[in-house]
Amino acid sequence: MRCKDKLDILAISVINQWPTTRLRVIESWDEDGEYLHGKNSLHYEGRAVDITTDDRDTSKYGMLARLAVEAGFDWVYYENRDYIHCSVKSDSFHTPHDSGCFTKDSIVLTSNGSTKTMSDLIIGDRVLSVNDRGEPIFSEIILFMDRNLEQTEQFIQLTTENGAVLTVTPAHLVMIWNPEKMLSSYVFADQITRNDQVFVHDFTKALRPQRVIKLETVTRKGVVAPLTRAGTIVVNSVAASCYAIVNSQKLAHWSLAPMRLWSSILSYMHPSNQSKETVKEEKRKKRLDLERYESGVHWYAKALYTIKDYVLPITWRH
């Protein structure tokens, strides 16, 4: 699975580097026992691929190798001048990032009209989101499914025709528009292609489809994944889900229902009928608590990620 993920990222990089060229895989997984490679080859474990560009232009292979390294392959080298060999370490040597996140410097709009970076958000902030009818609303942040300001991660960065830029982990769900079917849906970020249409909150304060004109992979430090009560969030003006890994917005939202219920119970137990001074003091305390938020994946999200492999078909998962 890691090898496939790196290939998906590399394929995007190849298109960005050479718009008319595609990645070509000439060798991947082999049946154990065929021994077309060395007896202990990683090809028999599904952890190695041999690649070229589809035009077989060997002058591009130096850059292709560099792109493979940037895509996250653990080992890249010229096996011979006809192709490049890439492989990944086994899962026992690598802890996958199972959540879906935004960069810590991504921007959201709050209900008071100001903007905040992801790293400055606190539980209770009301941020621009999307309702079931595709309309912009403000929704409360009830928890962070992942938050680690020191973790370095690979992201998909998409740019729209009017300059909106969203940077998000490959397994995160992003809202897109199908003009032929006149329907919106959510897809994994690494499945978006150029000319797909995403929803952008524009100067009219409405969410309108804009065409994606550029896709690339980038590496950034810091990951943040806030969960709003609506299960959606508008980041850098682009509408996205709060969920990842599972390719169904409705299923993911349903699975987080216990956390929304618990948040509602807490709100009922502590109604916000306080004076302005008390509210300001509470906000000050929340800001001081920012650095004490648990770093990493939230325990409930971690539990869901653990059981997903046992209860969901592989076609439903990233």
Short mmCIF file of N, CA and C in Angstrom, two decimals, residues 5 69 94 113 210:
data_model
loop_
_atom_site.label_atom_id
_atom_site.label_comp_id
_atom_site.label_asym_id
_atom_site.label_seq_id
_atom_site.Cartn_x
_atom_site.Cartn_y
_atom_site.Cartn_z
N ASP A 5 0.90 4.30 -2.77
CA ASP A 5 0.72 5.70 -2.40
C ASP A 5 1.84 6.56 -2.99
N VAL A 69 12.42 10.37 -5.33
CA VAL A 69 12.90 10.64 -3.97
C VAL A 69 11.97 11.61 -3.26
N HIS A 94 8.12 1.61 9.30
CA HIS A 94 7.49 2.89 8.97
C HIS A 94 6.12 2.97 9.62
N GLY A 113 -15.41 37.29 11.54
CA GLY A 113 -14.88 37.97 10.37
C GLY A 113 -13.37 37.98 10.26
N GLN A 210 -14.53 26.16 -9.12
CA GLN A 210 -13.39 26.69 -9.86
C GLN A 210 -12.53 25.53 -10.35
#
